[in-house]
């Protein structure tokens, strides 16, 4: 258990929001996807999983990815990523993200939002926030979450550091 994150995936309502004018979305610190409702879809999740699997193949890593039973989450057979689905109605008890990671992320994101609002107020400007601000705040908030926080949240769910080596051996077989 390393306690690392993948690049955030942000789903918006527009393929190219006005705030992205003349910017290369491939250079953003997040992966940008879109659909009319800004919802996770099976296609977006499948594309993300395939990309993640290719990354794991390239880096010669085999990983377990724990996923909740949300409708858009496909049951795929991947080469270097094994999907493990949480039991229905148990996500809040066994999902590490619900043990403090999401709370920490929201706190860090809101801190940036408030800093912008205060800076605008101090400058005598009205505070206008756009999707580009949000994209960078998402990446920044995620980057500020410490590896030890992630590890502690996994431990709260019953995951153990002691089994890391054994788990790696099991996956390799």
C-alpha positions as a printed Julia matrix, in Angstrom:
173×3 Matrix{Float64}:
   0.0     0.0     0.0
   1.72    3.13   -1.24
  -0.92    5.8    -0.65
  -0.65    7.42   -4.05
  -3.19    9.06   -6.32
  -3.8     8.99  -10.03
  -4.33   12.17  -11.99
  -7.8    13.53  -11.16
 -10.61   13.03  -13.63
 -12.93   16.05  -13.89
 -16.23   15.75  -15.74
 -17.86   18.95  -16.96
 -20.91   19.89  -19.03
 -19.12   21.41  -22.01
 -16.49   19.9   -24.28
 -14.65   23.19  -24.28
 -15.89   25.73  -21.69
 -15.3    29.41  -22.41
 -12.72   29.5   -19.62
 -10.6    27.01  -21.62
 -10.39   29.32  -24.66
  -7.04   28.94  -26.45
  -5.79   26.49  -23.8
  -4.62   22.94  -24.46
  -6.7    20.68  -22.18
  -4.01   18.0   -22.53
  -1.7    20.23  -20.5
  -4.14   20.56  -17.6
  -3.2    18.89  -14.3
  -6.4    16.8   -14.6
  -8.04   14.6   -17.21
 -11.03   16.48  -18.65
 -14.16   14.69  -19.89
 -17.62   16.0   -20.52
 -21.26   15.13  -21.1
 -24.51   17.11  -20.91
 -25.1    16.31  -17.23
 -21.46   16.22  -16.07
 -22.01   12.67  -14.79
 -19.75    9.66  -14.71
 -20.82    7.3   -17.48
 -19.87    3.72  -18.27
 -17.98    4.95  -21.34
 -15.95    7.53  -19.39
 -15.14    4.98  -16.69
 -14.22    2.3   -19.25
 -11.91    4.72  -21.08
 -10.27    5.73  -17.79
  -9.78    2.1   -16.71
  -8.25    1.13  -20.07
  -5.85    4.08  -19.87
  -4.95    3.18  -16.27
  -4.36   -0.46  -17.24
  -2.02    0.61  -20.07
  -0.1     2.77  -17.6
   0.26   -0.18  -15.2
   1.41   -2.47  -18.03
   4.0     0.09  -19.12
   5.32    0.49  -15.56
   5.18   -3.3   -15.0
   2.87   -3.01  -12.0
  -0.09   -5.15  -11.05
  -2.67   -3.47   -8.86
  -5.98   -4.06   -7.15
  -8.46   -1.25   -7.67
 -11.34   -1.13   -5.22
 -14.52    0.19   -6.8
 -18.03    0.8    -5.49
 -21.07   -0.69   -7.2
 -22.2     2.49   -8.95
 -24.03    1.77  -12.2
 -21.37    3.34  -14.49
 -18.59    1.14  -13.1
 -18.1    -1.69  -15.61
 -16.98   -5.2   -14.73
 -13.95   -5.42  -17.03
 -11.19   -7.98  -17.3
  -7.96   -6.0   -17.5
  -4.38   -7.18  -17.82
  -2.61   -5.45  -14.9
  -5.53   -4.03  -12.96
  -7.87   -6.28  -11.02
 -11.16   -4.65  -10.08
 -12.58   -5.53   -6.67
 -16.14   -4.31   -6.11
 -17.33   -3.36   -2.65
 -20.46   -5.19   -1.5
 -23.71   -3.25   -2.01
 -24.65   -0.86    0.81
 -21.24   -1.32    2.45
 -19.29    1.39    0.64
 -19.35    3.89    3.51
 -17.91    1.26    5.87
 -15.18   -0.21    3.71
 -14.21    2.53    1.25
 -11.03    4.37    2.28
 -12.16    7.55    0.49
 -15.08    7.77    2.94
 -12.77    7.48    5.95
 -11.33   10.99    5.64
  -9.83   11.41    2.17
 -12.93   13.06    0.65
 -13.32   15.26    3.74
  -9.68   16.39    3.5
 -10.03   17.02   -0.25
 -13.12   19.19    0.28
 -11.4    21.14    3.04
  -8.38   21.88    0.84
 -10.56   22.79   -2.16
 -12.74   25.13   -0.09
  -9.66   26.78    1.37
  -8.58   27.8    -2.15
 -12.1    28.97   -2.97
 -12.17   31.18    0.14
  -8.67   32.51   -0.52
  -9.81   33.61   -4.0
 -12.98   35.22   -2.62
 -11.02   37.09    0.07
  -8.35   38.23   -2.41
 -11.07   39.52   -4.75
 -12.81   41.3    -1.87
  -9.55   42.9    -0.75
  -8.96   44.08   -4.31
 -12.47   45.52   -4.49
 -13.5    43.1    -7.24
 -16.53   40.86   -7.43
 -15.54   37.25   -7.0
 -16.02   35.31  -10.23
 -15.04   31.67  -10.31
 -14.96   29.59  -13.46
 -14.4    25.96  -14.35
 -10.71   26.59  -15.06
 -10.23   27.76  -11.46
 -12.02   24.62  -10.28
  -9.82   22.35  -12.42
  -6.64   23.75  -10.89
  -8.08   23.71   -7.36
  -9.02   20.03   -7.77
  -5.46   19.15   -8.78
  -3.97   21.29   -6.02
  -6.26   19.89   -3.31
  -5.46   16.33   -4.34
  -1.71   17.03   -4.42
  -1.84   18.37   -0.86
  -3.34   15.18    0.6
  -0.51   13.38    2.33
   0.36    9.77    1.63
   0.09    9.02    5.35
  -3.52   10.29    5.33
  -4.36    7.84    2.55
  -2.65    4.98    4.39
  -4.49    5.78    7.65
  -7.82    5.74    5.83
  -7.02    2.32    4.37
  -6.11    1.07    7.84
  -9.46    2.34    9.22
 -11.18    0.12    6.65
  -9.24   -2.95    7.77
  -6.53   -2.97    5.12
  -3.16   -3.97    6.54
   0.4    -2.98    5.69
   1.52   -6.46    6.75
  -0.25   -8.09    3.85
   1.25   -5.86    1.17
   4.05   -8.23    0.26
   1.77  -11.28    0.3
  -0.85   -9.48   -1.75
   1.72   -8.61   -4.42
   2.75  -12.26   -4.63
  -0.88  -13.37   -4.97
  -1.58  -10.92   -7.79
   1.55  -12.0    -9.67
   0.33  -15.61   -9.77
